[in-house]
Each structure stands twice: as C-alpha cells, then as structure tokens.
Coordinates of C-alpha atoms in Angstrom, one line a residue:
K276 CA 26.1 -218.3 -75.7
V277 CA 24.9 -214.9 -75.0
L278 CA 27.5 -213.3 -77.5
I279 CA 26.2 -216.0 -80.2
N280 CA 22.2 -214.9 -79.5
I281 CA 23.2 -211.2 -79.9
L282 CA 24.7 -212.4 -83.4
L283 CA 21.6 -214.1 -84.5
N284 CA 19.1 -212.0 -83.2
E285 CA 20.6 -209.0 -85.5
V286 CA 21.2 -211.4 -88.2
V287 CA 17.3 -212.2 -88.1
L288 CA 16.0 -208.5 -87.4
S289 CA 18.3 -207.6 -90.6
M290 CA 16.8 -210.3 -92.9
V291 CA 13.5 -209.0 -91.6
S292 CA 14.2 -205.5 -92.7
H293 CA 15.8 -207.2 -96.2
S294 CA 12.4 -208.5 -96.3
A295 CA 10.3 -205.1 -95.6
L296 CA 12.8 -202.8 -97.7
S297 CA 12.4 -205.5 -100.8
G298 CA 8.4 -205.1 -100.8
L299 CA 8.8 -200.9 -100.5
G300 CA 12.1 -201.0 -102.0
T301 CA 15.0 -198.7 -101.7
H302 CA 16.7 -195.7 -103.7
G303 CA 20.4 -198.2 -103.8
W304 CA 20.0 -201.8 -106.2
R305 CA 17.0 -204.2 -106.2
A306 CA 15.8 -206.5 -108.7
P307 CA 13.3 -204.7 -110.9
M308 CA 9.6 -206.9 -111.2
D309 CA 7.4 -206.2 -113.7
C310 CA 5.5 -203.1 -113.3
L311 CA 2.2 -205.1 -113.0
R312 CA 3.7 -207.3 -110.3
A313 CA 4.9 -204.1 -108.6
S314 CA 1.8 -202.5 -108.5
E315 CA 0.2 -205.5 -107.1
V316 CA 3.1 -204.9 -104.4
C317 CA 2.0 -201.6 -104.0
N318 CA -1.7 -202.4 -103.8
Q319 CA -0.2 -204.5 -100.7
N320 CA 0.8 -201.5 -98.9
S321 CA -1.7 -199.0 -97.8
Q322 CA 0.5 -195.7 -97.5
C323 CA 2.1 -196.7 -101.0
S324 CA -1.9 -197.1 -102.5
S325 CA -2.3 -194.4 -101.0
R326 CA 0.0 -192.3 -102.4
F327 CA -0.3 -194.3 -106.4
R328 CA -3.7 -193.1 -107.1
I329 CA -2.7 -189.5 -105.6
M330 CA 0.1 -189.9 -108.3
R331 CA -2.6 -191.1 -111.4
Q332 CA -4.9 -187.7 -110.3
C333 CA -1.8 -185.7 -110.4
L334 CA -1.3 -186.5 -114.4
V335 CA -4.8 -186.2 -115.5
G336 CA -6.1 -183.3 -117.3
R337 CA -3.5 -181.0 -119.3
D338 CA -2.2 -178.8 -116.8
R339 CA -0.2 -181.8 -116.0
T340 CA 2.6 -179.2 -114.9
T341 CA 0.4 -177.1 -112.3
M342 CA -0.4 -180.7 -111.1
L343 CA 2.9 -181.5 -110.1
G344 CA 3.8 -178.7 -108.7
N345 CA 1.4 -179.3 -106.2
R346 CA 2.8 -180.0 -102.6
E347 CA 0.7 -183.3 -102.6
C348 CA 1.7 -184.5 -105.7
Q349 CA 5.0 -184.0 -104.7
A350 CA 4.6 -185.3 -101.2
A351 CA 3.4 -188.6 -103.3
L352 CA 6.1 -188.6 -106.0
E353 CA 8.6 -188.4 -102.9
V354 CA 7.0 -192.0 -101.0
L355 CA 6.4 -193.8 -104.6
Q356 CA 10.8 -193.8 -105.6
D357 CA 11.1 -196.4 -103.1
S358 CA 8.7 -198.3 -104.3
P359 CA 8.9 -201.4 -106.9
L360 CA 7.6 -199.4 -108.9
Y361 CA 10.6 -196.7 -109.4
D362 CA 12.6 -199.5 -111.2
C363 CA 9.7 -201.8 -112.5
R364 CA 10.0 -203.0 -116.2
C365 CA 7.7 -203.5 -119.2
K366 CA 8.4 -205.6 -122.4
R367 CA 7.0 -205.6 -125.8
G368 CA 3.8 -207.5 -126.6
M369 CA 3.8 -208.7 -122.8
K370 CA 0.0 -209.4 -121.2
R371 CA -1.7 -206.4 -120.3
E372 CA 1.2 -204.4 -121.8
L373 CA -0.4 -201.2 -121.9
Q374 CA -1.2 -201.2 -118.6
C375 CA 2.3 -202.5 -117.5
L376 CA 3.5 -198.4 -119.3
Q377 CA 0.8 -196.8 -118.0
S378 CA 1.8 -198.0 -114.2
Y379 CA 5.4 -197.8 -115.8
W380 CA 4.6 -193.7 -117.1
S381 CA 2.4 -192.8 -113.9
I382 CA 5.9 -192.2 -112.0
H383 CA 8.3 -191.8 -115.0
M384 CA 6.1 -188.9 -116.4
G385 CA 6.0 -187.2 -113.2
L386 CA 9.7 -187.3 -113.1
N387 CA 10.1 -185.7 -116.4
E388 CA 7.9 -184.0 -117.6
G389 CA 9.2 -181.5 -119.2
K390 CA 12.1 -182.9 -120.0
A391 CA 14.1 -184.8 -122.3
E392 CA 13.2 -188.2 -122.2
F393 CA 16.9 -190.1 -122.4
R394 CA 16.2 -189.1 -118.4
I395 CA 14.5 -192.1 -118.2
L396 CA 17.1 -194.4 -119.4
K397 CA 18.5 -197.1 -116.9
C398 CA 22.2 -196.9 -116.7
F399 CA 23.6 -200.7 -115.7
A400 CA 27.3 -200.5 -115.3
V401 CA 28.9 -203.3 -117.6
P402 CA 32.3 -203.9 -117.7
S403 CA 34.3 -203.6 -121.2
H404 CA 35.5 -207.1 -121.6
T405 CA 32.4 -208.5 -120.8
E406 CA 31.8 -207.9 -124.4
T407 CA 31.9 -210.5 -127.3
A408 CA 31.5 -210.3 -131.0
I409 CA 29.3 -213.3 -132.4
P410 CA 28.7 -213.6 -136.2
I411 CA 24.4 -213.1 -137.1
D412 CA 22.4 -215.3 -140.0
S413 CA 19.6 -214.6 -141.6
A414 CA 17.3 -216.3 -144.2
S415 CA 15.7 -212.2 -144.2
A416 CA 17.7 -211.1 -146.8
K417 CA 17.7 -214.1 -149.4
G418 CA 16.5 -213.3 -153.1
N419 CA 16.5 -209.8 -151.8
L420 CA 19.8 -208.8 -153.8
C421 CA 19.9 -207.7 -157.5
S422 CA 22.8 -210.2 -158.9
D423 CA 21.9 -209.9 -162.2
T424 CA 22.6 -206.0 -163.2
G425 CA 21.3 -206.4 -166.6
K426 CA 18.3 -207.8 -165.5
P427 CA 14.5 -206.0 -164.5
C428 CA 15.0 -206.0 -160.5
N429 CA 12.4 -205.1 -158.2
P430 CA 13.5 -206.7 -154.6
C431 CA 10.2 -205.2 -153.1
L432 CA 7.2 -207.0 -156.1
D433 CA 9.8 -210.2 -154.7
A434 CA 9.0 -209.2 -150.9
A435 CA 5.4 -209.4 -152.3
K436 CA 5.1 -211.9 -154.1
A437 CA 7.0 -214.0 -151.3
C438 CA 4.8 -212.5 -148.4
N439 CA 1.6 -214.2 -150.7
L440 CA 3.1 -217.4 -150.3
N441 CA 3.3 -217.5 -146.4
E442 CA 0.0 -217.7 -145.2
T443 CA -0.5 -216.0 -142.4
C444 CA 1.8 -212.6 -144.5
K445 CA -1.1 -212.8 -147.2
K446 CA -4.4 -213.2 -144.8
Q447 CA -2.6 -209.8 -142.6
R448 CA -1.7 -208.0 -145.9
T449 CA -5.0 -207.8 -147.1
A450 CA -6.9 -207.9 -144.0
L451 CA -4.6 -204.1 -144.0
M452 CA -5.2 -203.3 -147.1
A453 CA -8.4 -203.6 -146.7
T454 CA -8.9 -201.7 -143.4
C455 CA -6.3 -198.9 -145.2
S456 CA -8.1 -198.3 -148.0
P457 CA -11.7 -196.6 -148.1
A458 CA -14.8 -199.0 -149.2
T459 CA -16.6 -196.0 -152.3
P460 CA -15.1 -193.5 -154.3
I461 CA -18.1 -191.4 -151.9
Q462 CA -16.3 -191.6 -148.7
Q463 CA -12.9 -191.2 -150.4
L464 CA -14.6 -187.8 -151.1
H465 CA -15.5 -187.6 -147.4
E466 CA -13.0 -189.3 -145.6
P467 CA -10.7 -191.2 -146.8
C468 CA -10.6 -194.1 -143.8
N469 CA -9.8 -194.1 -140.7
R470 CA -6.4 -193.9 -139.5
K471 CA -7.3 -195.1 -135.8
R472 CA -8.3 -198.3 -137.3
C473 CA -5.4 -198.1 -139.7
H474 CA -2.7 -197.5 -137.9
R475 CA -3.8 -201.0 -135.5
G476 CA -3.9 -202.8 -138.7
L477 CA -0.4 -201.7 -138.7
R478 CA 0.6 -202.5 -135.7
Q479 CA -1.4 -206.0 -136.2
F480 CA 0.8 -206.7 -139.1
F481 CA 3.8 -206.1 -137.6
D482 CA 3.4 -208.1 -134.3
R483 CA 2.4 -210.9 -136.3
V484 CA 3.2 -211.3 -139.4
Q485 CA 7.3 -213.2 -139.6
T486 CA 9.5 -210.5 -139.6
E487 CA 11.5 -212.9 -142.5
F488 CA 8.5 -211.4 -144.6
S489 CA 7.3 -208.2 -142.9
Y490 CA 10.6 -206.6 -143.2
P491 CA 11.8 -207.4 -146.8
L492 CA 8.5 -204.9 -147.3
L493 CA 9.8 -202.3 -145.8
F494 CA 13.5 -202.5 -146.4
C495 CA 14.1 -204.1 -149.8
S496 CA 16.5 -202.0 -151.5
C497 CA 15.6 -200.7 -154.8
R498 CA 17.9 -198.6 -157.8
D499 CA 14.3 -197.3 -159.7
K500 CA 11.7 -195.2 -159.3
A501 CA 9.2 -198.1 -159.3
C502 CA 10.8 -199.7 -156.9
A503 CA 10.6 -197.4 -154.1
E504 CA 7.8 -196.0 -154.7
R505 CA 5.9 -199.4 -154.2
R506 CA 8.6 -199.6 -151.0
R507 CA 6.8 -196.5 -149.3
Q508 CA 3.5 -197.6 -150.5
T509 CA 4.2 -200.3 -147.5
I510 CA 2.0 -198.9 -145.3
M511 CA 0.0 -197.4 -146.7
P512 CA 0.5 -193.7 -146.3
A513 CA -2.6 -192.1 -147.8
C514 CA -4.3 -193.2 -144.6
S515 CA -1.4 -194.1 -142.1
Y516 CA 1.0 -191.8 -143.0
E517 CA -0.2 -188.3 -144.8
E518 CA -2.7 -185.0 -144.5
K519 CA -3.5 -182.5 -145.9
T520 CA -1.8 -180.2 -143.6
K521 CA 1.4 -180.8 -141.9
P522 CA 0.7 -180.6 -138.1
N523 CA 3.4 -179.1 -135.9
C524 CA 6.3 -181.6 -135.3
L525 CA 6.5 -181.0 -131.5
E526 CA 2.5 -180.6 -131.1
L527 CA 2.8 -184.3 -132.2
R528 CA 5.6 -185.2 -130.7
R529 CA 3.3 -184.0 -127.4
T530 CA 0.2 -185.9 -129.0
C531 CA 2.2 -189.3 -128.5
R532 CA 3.8 -188.1 -125.4
S533 CA 0.6 -188.3 -124.0
D534 CA 0.3 -191.9 -124.4
P535 CA 1.7 -195.0 -122.6
L536 CA 2.7 -196.4 -125.9
C537 CA 3.7 -194.5 -128.6
R538 CA 6.0 -192.8 -125.1
S539 CA 7.8 -195.8 -124.7
R540 CA 8.0 -196.4 -128.6
L541 CA 9.3 -192.7 -129.5
A542 CA 12.2 -193.2 -126.5
D543 CA 12.7 -197.0 -127.3
F544 CA 13.6 -195.5 -131.1
H545 CA 15.5 -192.6 -129.7
M546 CA 17.7 -195.4 -127.8
N547 CA 18.6 -197.5 -130.5
C548 CA 18.7 -195.2 -132.9
Q549 CA 20.9 -192.5 -131.5
T550 CA 23.7 -192.2 -134.1
T551 CA 27.1 -192.6 -132.4
P552 CA 30.0 -191.2 -133.1
H553 CA 32.0 -194.2 -131.8
S554 CA 30.9 -196.6 -133.2
I555 CA 31.5 -198.2 -137.4
T556 CA 28.1 -197.9 -138.7
S557 CA 26.8 -195.1 -136.7
C558 CA 24.5 -197.3 -134.1
P559 CA 24.5 -197.9 -130.6
N560 CA 27.0 -201.3 -130.2
D561 CA 26.6 -201.1 -134.1
N562 CA 23.0 -202.8 -133.9
Y563 CA 21.8 -202.1 -136.5
H564 CA 18.9 -205.0 -135.3
G565 CA 17.7 -203.1 -132.8
C566 CA 17.1 -199.5 -134.7
L567 CA 15.5 -201.1 -137.2
V568 CA 13.1 -203.3 -134.3
S569 CA 12.3 -199.7 -132.9
Y570 CA 11.7 -198.0 -135.9
V571 CA 8.8 -200.5 -136.8
G572 CA 7.6 -200.4 -133.5
L573 CA 6.8 -196.4 -134.4
I574 CA 4.7 -197.7 -137.4
G575 CA 0.6 -197.4 -136.3
S576 CA 1.8 -194.8 -133.3
D577 CA 0.6 -190.8 -133.8
V578 CA 3.9 -190.7 -135.2
T579 CA 4.8 -193.1 -138.3
P580 CA 7.7 -192.2 -140.1
N581 CA 7.8 -193.2 -143.8
Y582 CA 9.8 -193.1 -146.4
V583 CA 9.6 -189.4 -148.0
D584 CA 9.5 -190.0 -151.1
A585 CA 10.6 -192.4 -153.7
S586 CA 13.5 -191.8 -154.0
H587 CA 16.2 -194.9 -154.7
T588 CA 19.5 -192.4 -154.5
N589 CA 18.5 -191.0 -150.9
I590 CA 16.4 -192.2 -148.4
T591 CA 14.7 -189.9 -146.5
I592 CA 12.6 -190.8 -143.4
S593 CA 10.4 -188.4 -141.7
P594 CA 7.2 -188.1 -139.5
W595 CA 4.0 -186.3 -141.5
C596 CA 5.3 -183.0 -139.4
G597 CA 6.7 -179.6 -140.0
C598 CA 7.6 -176.4 -138.2
R599 CA 6.0 -174.2 -139.2
G600 CA 4.5 -171.8 -136.4
S601 CA 7.1 -173.2 -133.4
G602 CA 8.2 -169.9 -132.5
N603 CA 10.7 -170.0 -129.9
H604 CA 10.4 -173.4 -129.6
E605 CA 12.4 -174.0 -133.8
A606 CA 15.6 -174.9 -133.0
E607 CA 13.7 -177.5 -130.8
C608 CA 11.6 -178.6 -133.6
E609 CA 14.1 -178.8 -136.6
A610 CA 16.4 -181.1 -133.8
F611 CA 13.3 -183.4 -133.8
L612 CA 12.7 -183.4 -137.0
R613 CA 16.5 -183.5 -138.0
D614 CA 16.4 -187.5 -136.1
F615 CA 14.5 -188.8 -138.3
R616 CA 15.5 -186.9 -141.9
E617 CA 19.3 -186.8 -140.9
N618 CA 19.5 -190.2 -139.2
T619 CA 23.3 -191.8 -140.0
C620 CA 22.3 -194.7 -138.1
L621 CA 18.5 -195.6 -140.1
R622 CA 19.7 -194.7 -143.1
N623 CA 22.7 -197.2 -143.0
A624 CA 20.7 -200.1 -140.9
I625 CA 17.9 -200.0 -144.1
Q626 CA 20.5 -199.6 -146.7
A627 CA 22.7 -202.9 -144.7
F628 CA 19.1 -204.5 -144.7
G629 CA 18.6 -204.7 -148.3
Y630 CA 21.8 -204.8 -150.0
G631 CA 23.6 -207.3 -147.9
T632 CA 26.6 -205.2 -145.4
D633 CA 25.5 -205.7 -141.8
A634 CA 28.1 -205.9 -139.9
G635 CA 29.0 -209.5 -139.6
L636 CA 29.4 -209.4 -136.3
V637 CA 27.0 -207.5 -133.5
P638 CA 29.0 -206.9 -129.8
I639 CA 27.2 -208.8 -127.5
T640 CA 27.6 -207.7 -124.0
E641 CA 24.9 -208.2 -120.3
S642 CA 22.9 -205.3 -120.9
Q643 CA 21.7 -206.8 -123.9
S644 CA 20.9 -210.3 -122.0
A645 CA 19.5 -208.5 -119.4
V646 CA 17.8 -206.7 -120.6
P647 CA 16.4 -207.7 -124.2
S648 CA 14.6 -204.6 -126.1
V649 CA 14.4 -206.9 -129.5
Q650 CA 10.8 -209.1 -129.5
T651 CA 11.6 -212.4 -129.2
N652 CA 10.2 -213.2 -132.8
L653 CA 12.8 -211.0 -134.3
Q654 CA 14.9 -212.2 -136.4
P655 CA 18.9 -211.1 -137.3
A656 CA 18.8 -209.0 -140.1
I657 CA 21.6 -210.0 -143.0
I658 CA 23.3 -213.4 -143.9
T659 CA 27.1 -211.9 -144.3
K660 CA 30.0 -213.5 -143.6
H661 CA 32.6 -211.0 -143.2
V662 CA 33.5 -208.2 -141.2
I663 CA 32.2 -204.9 -142.3
N664 CA 34.5 -203.1 -143.5
S665 CA 34.5 -199.3 -142.5
N666 CA 34.8 -197.9 -145.8
D667 CA 31.4 -199.8 -147.2
V668 CA 29.1 -196.8 -144.5
K669 CA 28.9 -193.5 -144.4
Q670 CA 30.4 -191.8 -142.8
I671 CA 29.6 -190.3 -139.4
D672 CA 28.1 -187.0 -140.0
R673 CA 28.7 -184.8 -136.6
S674 CA 26.0 -182.5 -137.2
C675 CA 24.1 -185.2 -137.1
V676 CA 24.3 -187.0 -133.5
F677 CA 20.8 -186.7 -131.8
S678 CA 20.9 -182.7 -130.1
T679 CA 18.2 -184.1 -127.1
C680 CA 21.1 -186.8 -126.2
A681 CA 23.2 -184.2 -124.3
N682 CA 21.3 -185.9 -120.5
L683 CA 22.8 -189.2 -122.0
Q684 CA 26.3 -188.1 -122.6
V685 CA 26.8 -186.9 -119.0
C686 CA 25.4 -190.3 -117.5
L687 CA 27.8 -192.6 -119.7
K688 CA 30.6 -189.8 -118.7
I689 CA 30.0 -190.9 -115.0
C690 CA 30.9 -194.5 -115.2
V691 CA 31.6 -196.8 -118.8
V692 CA 28.1 -198.5 -118.6
H693 CA 25.7 -199.9 -121.4
C694 CA 22.7 -197.6 -121.3
I695 CA 19.4 -199.5 -122.2
F696 CA 15.5 -198.4 -122.0
F697 CA 13.3 -200.4 -119.7
Q698 CA 12.9 -203.2 -121.3
Y699 CA 11.4 -201.9 -123.6

C-alpha cells in the first residue's frame, strides 16, 4: 500500500507539473495556440505579463537593435521564449488578425531582428511516406484559354466581363476603381490618388471577391500587348504601384518589416514562392496554388508587386523599387529584387494558371492539413486531367534560387522536414 501511495503521489505531481508547464510552456514540443489566446494566458501570469510589457517597449522606436541589446530586454525575451507566445500561430483572415500578428512579432522580431526571415520558420518532421497526390479541379480556368488561334482572343477582357456578371465582383471592382482614381484632373496634378486608401481597397477586393473571378483578372494568359496591358492595369498601378522616383528596395523592405501584416505576407511569399531546385515546377511541393495566394497577399502592401511592362512573351514581376544608393548592401538589394524578377516558381505558376498547364497532381502532406497556408475560400487554380510533363515547364535556373534561403537549407539538412510559416 505504501508503494502504491508513493506511485500515485508521483503521478499526481507529474500531472500538476504538466498542467503548470502547459500554461507557460517549455522549450520542448507543445500544441500551439493562436496568439490572441496565448496573450490571454500570458496576461494571467504576473511574470509573463510584466515581461511581455517590457518586450513591447523594447521594440518601440527606430533604434530597436540597441534596445534589444539591453540586458532587461534580453531577460524579458528569455522568459517569453518559455511561454505559449513563443510558438503561437496566426491565420490569414481570422478575426483581430492584426492584433494576433502584433503579438507574434513582439517576440519573433526580437529573435530575428537583422536576420533572414527564414529563421522564424517552424519545422515539423513529416515522414516521406505520408505524402500522397490527388487530382485537382477548378472552374477558374474555364474560358481562360484561346482555343481557336484564328479568332481574336483576349482572356483578360473575358475575365473582366465575367467579373461584371458577378454582383460581388462588379461592386468591389467599381469601388476599387473609384478609390484608386483621382476625382478631378486638378487633383491629379497635385496628388494622383490616396495610396493608402487604394492599397486598402486592393486588399478588400482580393479578400471579398471569389478567386474564380479575381484570379483570372490578375493571371489571365495573353498573346498580344493589349491583353497584357489590361492585365497590368488590374491593380490600378498609377496609384497603387508607380511613383515619380523608385525607392531603394532595402528601404522598402525595411518599411514593410516594420508593419506586422506586411512582414507576415512578405515572409509568406518567400516561403511559398522560393525557387526550389528539387521539384518539377520549381515551386515548394510543386504547389502553384500556395505561391499564387502568397503573391496576391502582397498586393496592397508596401511591397506591392506587379507586371513591370505589357510584354506578353516574357513575364517579369517586381515591386516598384531599385538598388541605386545601396552602397555596401548592393548585393543584398539585388538578391531581394531577383526574388521577384527572376522567380521561376512564380513565373511558372502564373503561366500555368493562364494556360492550363498546372500540375495534374499536387502533393498533399500532413503539414498542409495541420497548418494551412492558404485562404479558406481559395479554389484550386487549374482544371487538368494529366500529370505534368517535365518538358512543359522551363528548366530550373539555379542562379534564381533564393539567396536568402541559406538558413532554410541548413534546417532541411538537419532533418527531413516540410517547413511551414506560422499558419499563414
């Protein structure tokens, strides 16, 4: 009996200890919660709550690097790494999304300040045998192809007509055009438009309009300049994209990283659109959808990308920025720009959507189901009934592999994993 009582006491103590640790956590594995709930749990603990307030103060102001080197800030960060906030998650489109992201970055910005965004990736081991392939279907590409080469064809114009026949798309597109256009010619001389309002309108358009109507406007296939120019004009670039002068890309990236939403979308783009040398399509897990969703997520942010010209033979995507005045950081700036302009994954994904040559089979892994990185209303992009032929896709240009991917490659060497961004 004495032995049984001792064992029971040990079990009870173990359960109590586990319960206490689940509140503040340990550096070992634990089931992640969303960052809003993690903040509530932290606020219920006096030590965690006080350190969380200190950490927020450490990130205020422009000179964050100096502040983060402060002993008190480092002590606060050490405590918070042992809290549920350390591995909490946010989901795109969730309620109070911005507040959730602010909580997330309040820790991870301190952990990653001045380092590659890939250091924040969460790596989950996924046995290779769990990967399966399923056919994908979509109505998005219907009517988006030119079947008769002898007749005039403008898929982008057809996409606009389809949008006008849908009540939601027509309403949102009309509102977007009004928001991103100057009211009078006089206003156009002084201020072409209100860029912040235009960016907000773009985000609302792509959030509220079904992808079967919005994506064909943005990714329609073209075989002449007029069609390609209509495609380029989709995001109202005179207001949302172009400026009189091009800012430095590193300054633009720095501005983006100071905003939790933009920083998250940029990291999401790098994760899902990184050119991958070990896949047929050049995309991670051969997932065109994930790349297109991440690309659309950047539209309406400080690093809004767009087609650089009306070329229908060579798709080139870029934010509105350049690398003049980069000084000793010119190589870093050029690498950031190449991630857009020479992105084989993104180019193949756009062409696949427009021409219906998407992979007929898309790998589905445990990581995708456990931590989705796509919006719930996203429909698969392409109807296909065949497996993609390696000859259908451009050969991988190894020089286009993301230069900022070094830390991710180290992660992949340590364990066979699928790396996913924090449920974003």
